[in-house]
Amino acid sequence: MKIRHLGQDGRSIRIATPAKLNLFFELLGKRGDGFHEVETVMSTVSLFDDLQFSARDDGLLRLSIFQEGCTATESIPDDDRNLILKSMSRLRDRHGSKDLGCDVFLRKRIPSAAGLGGASGNAAGALLAANWIWKLGLTPEQLDSAAAEIGSDVPFFFHGGSCLCTGRGEVIESKNVPSGMAIVIAKPDTGLSTAAVYGKCSVPHQPKNSDAVLRELQMGRWNRVGENLFNRLEEFAMSMTPAIGKLKDTFDRLDCVGHQMSGSGSSYFGIFRNAADAHRAAKIATLETGSTIFACSTLGQEGTFRALVETG
């Protein structure tokens, strides 16, 4: 996450929350709580939603949303079904008082139902903002715990950069990885429900591990990262929508070093040798696929989460 602005009175904050990509995703088993045990490598990328939070003293939580690009046609709730308000309400109920309120403005750019973690990043930003503007004084560990209750991917966004994530995705191990890997993301018109994709999948008898992709990431050898991409969910998602298979065929023809689906889909991405190659490929993909295309790059760890919590 990036802190764009801190109000001088400590009652407002502007945060940019990034999208994420899964460079590796494997299913290890089915848990007793209904979730799957997973091993995944996630990286934040330079595609952001913007969030503005301003404290109120009347207990009202209000969310306004401006939807850009392909998100303009999406149905995004602005009530307590939205993870932003759900996160803030839960934190207030447990650690604050009923008079704490907030006006939230969301500028939405990250597509939903895409495997890009947009809503999870928004939730992490909301927890961070609530702790700051309401002066709750929660520790990083307390916020990590609250994030894990909201969603499996939410804790990752407090760390950012590239991380190995295990458990149901909420156990985070940060990795020292250089930024700047050139990426093109394609989001087809069709979205996919995470629950629906998981409902189709099966756990392999001999799961793969992420050792190779992590090694190449840490060395900054993007071509070899591309060679070691893996997503167990892709074959199941592809059986649910032909759009993913069509994107796979398109990326096969582009000059990328590797490509696959992110998360449970439906977005698809490719890794390129440099930004110039990525931008050329993005133009071709736009013409050929009719999908929404983003040219971006991977991010390093910003450190804003720890810094803000520890000084708040």
mmCIF file with all atom_site columns, C-alpha atoms in Angstrom, residues 99-235:
data_model
loop_
_atom_site.group_PDB
_atom_site.id
_atom_site.type_symbol
_atom_site.label_atom_id
_atom_site.label_alt_id
_atom_site.label_comp_id
_atom_site.label_asym_id
_atom_site.label_entity_id
_atom_site.label_seq_id
_atom_site.pdbx_PDB_ins_code
_atom_site.Cartn_x
_atom_site.Cartn_y
_atom_site.Cartn_z
_atom_site.occupancy
_atom_site.B_iso_or_equiv
_atom_site.pdbx_formal_charge
_atom_site.auth_seq_id
_atom_site.auth_comp_id
_atom_site.auth_asym_id
_atom_site.auth_atom_id
_atom_site.pdbx_PDB_model_num
ATOM 1   C CA . ASP A 1 99  ? -19.605 7.341   17.910  1.00 0.00 ? 99  ASP A CA 1
ATOM 2   C CA . LEU A 1 100 ? -16.655 6.602   15.589  1.00 0.00 ? 100 LEU A CA 1
ATOM 3   C CA . GLY A 1 101 ? -17.625 7.132   11.964  1.00 0.00 ? 101 GLY A CA 1
ATOM 4   C CA . CYS A 1 102 ? -16.048 7.781   8.594   1.00 0.00 ? 102 CYS A CA 1
ATOM 5   C CA . ASP A 1 103 ? -16.711 9.085   5.097   1.00 0.00 ? 103 ASP A CA 1
ATOM 6   C CA . VAL A 1 104 ? -14.936 6.853   2.574   1.00 0.00 ? 104 VAL A CA 1
ATOM 7   C CA . PHE A 1 105 ? -14.400 7.664   -1.101  1.00 0.00 ? 105 PHE A CA 1
ATOM 8   C CA . LEU A 1 106 ? -13.236 4.817   -3.343  1.00 0.00 ? 106 LEU A CA 1
ATOM 9   C CA . ARG A 1 107 ? -11.894 5.390   -6.851  1.00 0.00 ? 107 ARG A CA 1
ATOM 10  C CA . LYS A 1 108 ? -12.121 1.871   -8.284  1.00 0.00 ? 108 LYS A CA 1
ATOM 11  C CA . ARG A 1 109 ? -9.765  0.764   -11.053 1.00 0.00 ? 109 ARG A CA 1
ATOM 12  C CA . ILE A 1 110 ? -8.984  -2.876  -10.175 1.00 0.00 ? 110 ILE A CA 1
ATOM 13  C CA . PRO A 1 111 ? -11.561 -5.225  -11.743 1.00 0.00 ? 111 PRO A CA 1
ATOM 14  C CA . SER A 1 112 ? -13.652 -7.481  -9.506  1.00 0.00 ? 112 SER A CA 1
ATOM 15  C CA . ALA A 1 113 ? -14.003 -11.274 -9.819  1.00 0.00 ? 113 ALA A CA 1
ATOM 16  C CA . ALA A 1 114 ? -10.607 -11.237 -11.530 1.00 0.00 ? 114 ALA A CA 1
ATOM 17  C CA . GLY A 1 115 ? -8.158  -12.910 -9.132  1.00 0.00 ? 115 GLY A CA 1
ATOM 18  C CA . LEU A 1 116 ? -6.397  -9.569  -8.600  1.00 0.00 ? 116 LEU A CA 1
ATOM 19  C CA . GLY A 1 117 ? -7.274  -9.063  -4.920  1.00 0.00 ? 117 GLY A CA 1
ATOM 20  C CA . GLY A 1 118 ? -8.895  -5.655  -5.355  1.00 0.00 ? 118 GLY A CA 1
ATOM 21  C CA . ALA A 1 119 ? -11.458 -6.042  -2.570  1.00 0.00 ? 119 ALA A CA 1
ATOM 22  C CA . SER A 1 120 ? -8.899  -7.639  -0.234  1.00 0.00 ? 120 SER A CA 1
ATOM 23  C CA . GLY A 1 121 ? -6.497  -4.742  -0.760  1.00 0.00 ? 121 GLY A CA 1
ATOM 24  C CA . ASN A 1 122 ? -9.333  -2.291  -0.087  1.00 0.00 ? 122 ASN A CA 1
ATOM 25  C CA . ALA A 1 123 ? -10.111 -4.127  3.167   1.00 0.00 ? 123 ALA A CA 1
ATOM 26  C CA . ALA A 1 124 ? -6.484  -3.928  4.282   1.00 0.00 ? 124 ALA A CA 1
ATOM 27  C CA . GLY A 1 125 ? -6.456  -0.212  3.491   1.00 0.00 ? 125 GLY A CA 1
ATOM 28  C CA . ALA A 1 126 ? -9.649  0.267   5.501   1.00 0.00 ? 126 ALA A CA 1
ATOM 29  C CA . LEU A 1 127 ? -8.188  -1.478  8.561   1.00 0.00 ? 127 LEU A CA 1
ATOM 30  C CA . LEU A 1 128 ? -5.030  0.612   8.329   1.00 0.00 ? 128 LEU A CA 1
ATOM 31  C CA . ALA A 1 129 ? -7.017  3.834   7.923   1.00 0.00 ? 129 ALA A CA 1
ATOM 32  C CA . ALA A 1 130 ? -9.430  3.057   10.766  1.00 0.00 ? 130 ALA A CA 1
ATOM 33  C CA . ASN A 1 131 ? -6.553  2.397   13.137  1.00 0.00 ? 131 ASN A CA 1
ATOM 34  C CA . TRP A 1 132 ? -5.014  5.751   12.165  1.00 0.00 ? 132 TRP A CA 1
ATOM 35  C CA . ILE A 1 133 ? -7.963  8.158   12.023  1.00 0.00 ? 133 ILE A CA 1
ATOM 36  C CA . TRP A 1 134 ? -9.713  6.660   15.067  1.00 0.00 ? 134 TRP A CA 1
ATOM 37  C CA . LYS A 1 135 ? -6.430  6.465   17.014  1.00 0.00 ? 135 LYS A CA 1
ATOM 38  C CA . LEU A 1 136 ? -7.070  2.893   18.117  1.00 0.00 ? 136 LEU A CA 1
ATOM 39  C CA . GLY A 1 137 ? -3.388  2.144   18.680  1.00 0.00 ? 137 GLY A CA 1
ATOM 40  C CA . LEU A 1 138 ? -3.565  -1.440  17.439  1.00 0.00 ? 138 LEU A CA 1
ATOM 41  C CA . THR A 1 139 ? -0.308  -3.301  16.855  1.00 0.00 ? 139 THR A CA 1
ATOM 42  C CA . PRO A 1 140 ? 0.698   -4.869  13.529  1.00 0.00 ? 140 PRO A CA 1
ATOM 43  C CA . GLU A 1 141 ? -0.078  -8.262  15.027  1.00 0.00 ? 141 GLU A CA 1
ATOM 44  C CA . GLN A 1 142 ? -3.592  -7.186  16.022  1.00 0.00 ? 142 GLN A CA 1
ATOM 45  C CA . LEU A 1 143 ? -4.267  -5.791  12.563  1.00 0.00 ? 143 LEU A CA 1
ATOM 46  C CA . ASP A 1 144 ? -2.902  -8.937  10.929  1.00 0.00 ? 144 ASP A CA 1
ATOM 47  C CA . SER A 1 145 ? -5.327  -10.983 13.036  1.00 0.00 ? 145 SER A CA 1
ATOM 48  C CA . ALA A 1 146 ? -8.264  -8.735  12.118  1.00 0.00 ? 146 ALA A CA 1
ATOM 49  C CA . ALA A 1 147 ? -7.310  -8.933  8.446   1.00 0.00 ? 147 ALA A CA 1
ATOM 50  C CA . ALA A 1 148 ? -7.236  -12.745 8.462   1.00 0.00 ? 148 ALA A CA 1
ATOM 51  C CA . GLU A 1 149 ? -10.815 -12.783 9.772   1.00 0.00 ? 149 GLU A CA 1
ATOM 52  C CA . ILE A 1 150 ? -11.979 -10.620 6.863   1.00 0.00 ? 150 ILE A CA 1
ATOM 53  C CA . GLY A 1 151 ? -10.398 -12.696 4.102   1.00 0.00 ? 151 GLY A CA 1
ATOM 54  C CA . SER A 1 152 ? -7.525  -15.047 3.325   1.00 0.00 ? 152 SER A CA 1
ATOM 55  C CA . ASP A 1 153 ? -5.704  -12.577 1.035   1.00 0.00 ? 153 ASP A CA 1
ATOM 56  C CA . VAL A 1 154 ? -6.161  -9.482  3.215   1.00 0.00 ? 154 VAL A CA 1
ATOM 57  C CA . PRO A 1 155 ? -3.052  -9.885  5.468   1.00 0.00 ? 155 PRO A CA 1
ATOM 58  C CA . PHE A 1 156 ? -0.796  -10.069 2.407   1.00 0.00 ? 156 PHE A CA 1
ATOM 59  C CA . PHE A 1 157 ? -1.533  -6.456  1.506   1.00 0.00 ? 157 PHE A CA 1
ATOM 60  C CA . PHE A 1 158 ? -0.052  -5.241  4.793   1.00 0.00 ? 158 PHE A CA 1
ATOM 61  C CA . HIS A 1 159 ? 3.282   -6.673  3.651   1.00 0.00 ? 159 HIS A CA 1
ATOM 62  C CA . GLY A 1 160 ? 3.187   -6.210  -0.116  1.00 0.00 ? 160 GLY A CA 1
ATOM 63  C CA . GLY A 1 161 ? 6.074   -6.826  -2.451  1.00 0.00 ? 161 GLY A CA 1
ATOM 64  C CA . SER A 1 162 ? 6.489   -10.557 -3.028  1.00 0.00 ? 162 SER A CA 1
ATOM 65  C CA . CYS A 1 163 ? 5.551   -13.087 -0.351  1.00 0.00 ? 163 CYS A CA 1
ATOM 66  C CA . LEU A 1 164 ? 5.170   -16.805 0.177   1.00 0.00 ? 164 LEU A CA 1
ATOM 67  C CA . CYS A 1 165 ? 1.677   -17.358 1.595   1.00 0.00 ? 165 CYS A CA 1
ATOM 68  C CA . THR A 1 166 ? 0.545   -20.601 3.219   1.00 0.00 ? 166 THR A CA 1
ATOM 69  C CA . GLY A 1 167 ? -2.264  -21.848 5.461   1.00 0.00 ? 167 GLY A CA 1
ATOM 70  C CA . ARG A 1 168 ? -5.399  -20.678 3.678   1.00 0.00 ? 168 ARG A CA 1
ATOM 71  C CA . GLY A 1 169 ? -3.255  -17.788 2.392   1.00 0.00 ? 169 GLY A CA 1
ATOM 72  C CA . GLU A 1 170 ? -3.067  -15.767 5.607   1.00 0.00 ? 170 GLU A CA 1
ATOM 73  C CA . VAL A 1 171 ? 0.348   -17.001 6.832   1.00 0.00 ? 171 VAL A CA 1
ATOM 74  C CA . ILE A 1 172 ? 2.800   -14.553 5.268   1.00 0.00 ? 172 ILE A CA 1
ATOM 75  C CA . GLU A 1 173 ? 6.553   -14.848 4.714   1.00 0.00 ? 173 GLU A CA 1
ATOM 76  C CA . SER A 1 174 ? 7.993   -11.731 3.063   1.00 0.00 ? 174 SER A CA 1
ATOM 77  C CA . LYS A 1 175 ? 10.740  -12.226 0.488   1.00 0.00 ? 175 LYS A CA 1
ATOM 78  C CA . ASN A 1 176 ? 13.472  -9.825  -0.556  1.00 0.00 ? 176 ASN A CA 1
ATOM 79  C CA . VAL A 1 177 ? 12.618  -9.421  -4.236  1.00 0.00 ? 177 VAL A CA 1
ATOM 80  C CA . PRO A 1 178 ? 13.589  -6.557  -6.577  1.00 0.00 ? 178 PRO A CA 1
ATOM 81  C CA . SER A 1 179 ? 10.757  -4.582  -8.140  1.00 0.00 ? 179 SER A CA 1
ATOM 82  C CA . GLY A 1 180 ? 10.161  -3.809  -11.795 1.00 0.00 ? 180 GLY A CA 1
ATOM 83  C CA . MET A 1 181 ? 9.163   -7.071  -13.472 1.00 0.00 ? 181 MET A CA 1
ATOM 84  C CA . ALA A 1 182 ? 7.173   -5.999  -16.560 1.00 0.00 ? 182 ALA A CA 1
ATOM 85  C CA . ILE A 1 183 ? 3.630   -7.374  -16.669 1.00 0.00 ? 183 ILE A CA 1
ATOM 86  C CA . VAL A 1 184 ? 0.602   -7.260  -18.970 1.00 0.00 ? 184 VAL A CA 1
ATOM 87  C CA . ILE A 1 185 ? -2.756  -8.176  -17.403 1.00 0.00 ? 185 ILE A CA 1
ATOM 88  C CA . ALA A 1 186 ? -5.861  -9.012  -19.440 1.00 0.00 ? 186 ALA A CA 1
ATOM 89  C CA . LYS A 1 187 ? -9.316  -8.999  -17.828 1.00 0.00 ? 187 LYS A CA 1
ATOM 90  C CA . PRO A 1 188 ? -12.067 -10.524 -20.003 1.00 0.00 ? 188 PRO A CA 1
ATOM 91  C CA . ASP A 1 189 ? -15.683 -9.446  -19.730 1.00 0.00 ? 189 ASP A CA 1
ATOM 92  C CA . THR A 1 190 ? -16.444 -12.664 -17.856 1.00 0.00 ? 190 THR A CA 1
ATOM 93  C CA . GLY A 1 191 ? -15.694 -12.761 -14.131 1.00 0.00 ? 191 GLY A CA 1
ATOM 94  C CA . LEU A 1 192 ? -15.352 -15.839 -11.942 1.00 0.00 ? 192 LEU A CA 1
ATOM 95  C CA . SER A 1 193 ? -16.501 -16.536 -8.394  1.00 0.00 ? 193 SER A CA 1
ATOM 96  C CA . THR A 1 194 ? -13.683 -17.778 -6.170  1.00 0.00 ? 194 THR A CA 1
ATOM 97  C CA . ALA A 1 195 ? -16.060 -20.178 -4.418  1.00 0.00 ? 195 ALA A CA 1
ATOM 98  C CA . ALA A 1 196 ? -17.287 -21.580 -7.734  1.00 0.00 ? 196 ALA A CA 1
ATOM 99  C CA . VAL A 1 197 ? -13.746 -22.270 -8.970  1.00 0.00 ? 197 VAL A CA 1
ATOM 100 C CA . TYR A 1 198 ? -12.731 -23.933 -5.705  1.00 0.00 ? 198 TYR A CA 1
ATOM 101 C CA . GLY A 1 199 ? -15.888 -26.016 -5.919  1.00 0.00 ? 199 GLY A CA 1
ATOM 102 C CA . LYS A 1 200 ? -14.650 -27.484 -9.205  1.00 0.00 ? 200 LYS A CA 1
ATOM 103 C CA . CYS A 1 201 ? -11.061 -28.181 -8.173  1.00 0.00 ? 201 CYS A CA 1
ATOM 104 C CA . SER A 1 202 ? -9.408  -31.275 -6.725  1.00 0.00 ? 202 SER A CA 1
ATOM 105 C CA . VAL A 1 203 ? -6.252  -31.635 -4.625  1.00 0.00 ? 203 VAL A CA 1
ATOM 106 C CA . PRO A 1 204 ? -3.311  -33.349 -6.400  1.00 0.00 ? 204 PRO A CA 1
ATOM 107 C CA . HIS A 1 205 ? -1.704  -36.479 -4.967  1.00 0.00 ? 205 HIS A CA 1
ATOM 108 C CA . GLN A 1 206 ? 1.764   -34.958 -5.417  1.00 0.00 ? 206 GLN A CA 1
ATOM 109 C CA . PRO A 1 207 ? 1.612   -31.171 -4.987  1.00 0.00 ? 207 PRO A CA 1
ATOM 110 C CA . LYS A 1 208 ? 4.233   -28.952 -6.592  1.00 0.00 ? 208 LYS A CA 1
ATOM 111 C CA . ASN A 1 209 ? 6.301   -26.501 -4.538  1.00 0.00 ? 209 ASN A CA 1
ATOM 112 C CA . SER A 1 210 ? 7.260   -22.884 -5.108  1.00 0.00 ? 210 SER A CA 1
ATOM 113 C CA . ASP A 1 211 ? 11.027  -23.226 -4.572  1.00 0.00 ? 211 ASP A CA 1
ATOM 114 C CA . ALA A 1 212 ? 12.006  -22.538 -8.179  1.00 0.00 ? 212 ALA A CA 1
ATOM 115 C CA . VAL A 1 213 ? 9.843   -19.469 -8.745  1.00 0.00 ? 213 VAL A CA 1
ATOM 116 C CA . LEU A 1 214 ? 10.941  -17.978 -5.407  1.00 0.00 ? 214 LEU A CA 1
ATOM 117 C CA . ARG A 1 215 ? 14.612  -18.550 -6.196  1.00 0.00 ? 215 ARG A CA 1
ATOM 118 C CA . GLU A 1 216 ? 14.358  -16.845 -9.574  1.00 0.00 ? 216 GLU A CA 1
ATOM 119 C CA . LEU A 1 217 ? 12.277  -13.980 -8.157  1.00 0.00 ? 217 LEU A CA 1
ATOM 120 C CA . GLN A 1 218 ? 14.878  -13.228 -5.520  1.00 0.00 ? 218 GLN A CA 1
ATOM 121 C CA . MET A 1 219 ? 17.614  -13.275 -8.171  1.00 0.00 ? 219 MET A CA 1
ATOM 122 C CA . GLY A 1 220 ? 15.594  -10.919 -10.383 1.00 0.00 ? 220 GLY A CA 1
ATOM 123 C CA . ARG A 1 221 ? 15.773  -13.345 -13.325 1.00 0.00 ? 221 ARG A CA 1
ATOM 124 C CA . TRP A 1 222 ? 12.401  -12.543 -14.840 1.00 0.00 ? 222 TRP A CA 1
ATOM 125 C CA . ASN A 1 223 ? 12.745  -14.907 -17.808 1.00 0.00 ? 223 ASN A CA 1
ATOM 126 C CA . ARG A 1 224 ? 13.213  -17.838 -15.446 1.00 0.00 ? 224 ARG A CA 1
ATOM 127 C CA . VAL A 1 225 ? 10.345  -16.664 -13.263 1.00 0.00 ? 225 VAL A CA 1
ATOM 128 C CA . GLY A 1 226 ? 8.215   -16.926 -16.389 1.00 0.00 ? 226 GLY A CA 1
ATOM 129 C CA . GLU A 1 227 ? 9.411   -20.473 -16.993 1.00 0.00 ? 227 GLU A CA 1
ATOM 130 C CA . ASN A 1 228 ? 8.346   -21.514 -13.481 1.00 0.00 ? 228 ASN A CA 1
ATOM 131 C CA . LEU A 1 229 ? 4.870   -19.973 -13.277 1.00 0.00 ? 229 LEU A CA 1
ATOM 132 C CA . PHE A 1 230 ? 2.177   -22.380 -12.059 1.00 0.00 ? 230 PHE A CA 1
ATOM 133 C CA . ASN A 1 231 ? -1.493  -22.146 -11.073 1.00 0.00 ? 231 ASN A CA 1
ATOM 134 C CA . ARG A 1 232 ? -3.381  -25.304 -10.095 1.00 0.00 ? 232 ARG A CA 1
ATOM 135 C CA . LEU A 1 233 ? -6.723  -23.511 -10.435 1.00 0.00 ? 233 LEU A CA 1
ATOM 136 C CA . GLU A 1 234 ? -6.255  -22.564 -14.083 1.00 0.00 ? 234 GLU A CA 1
ATOM 137 C CA . GLU A 1 235 ? -7.439  -25.833 -15.632 1.00 0.00 ? 235 GLU A CA 1
#
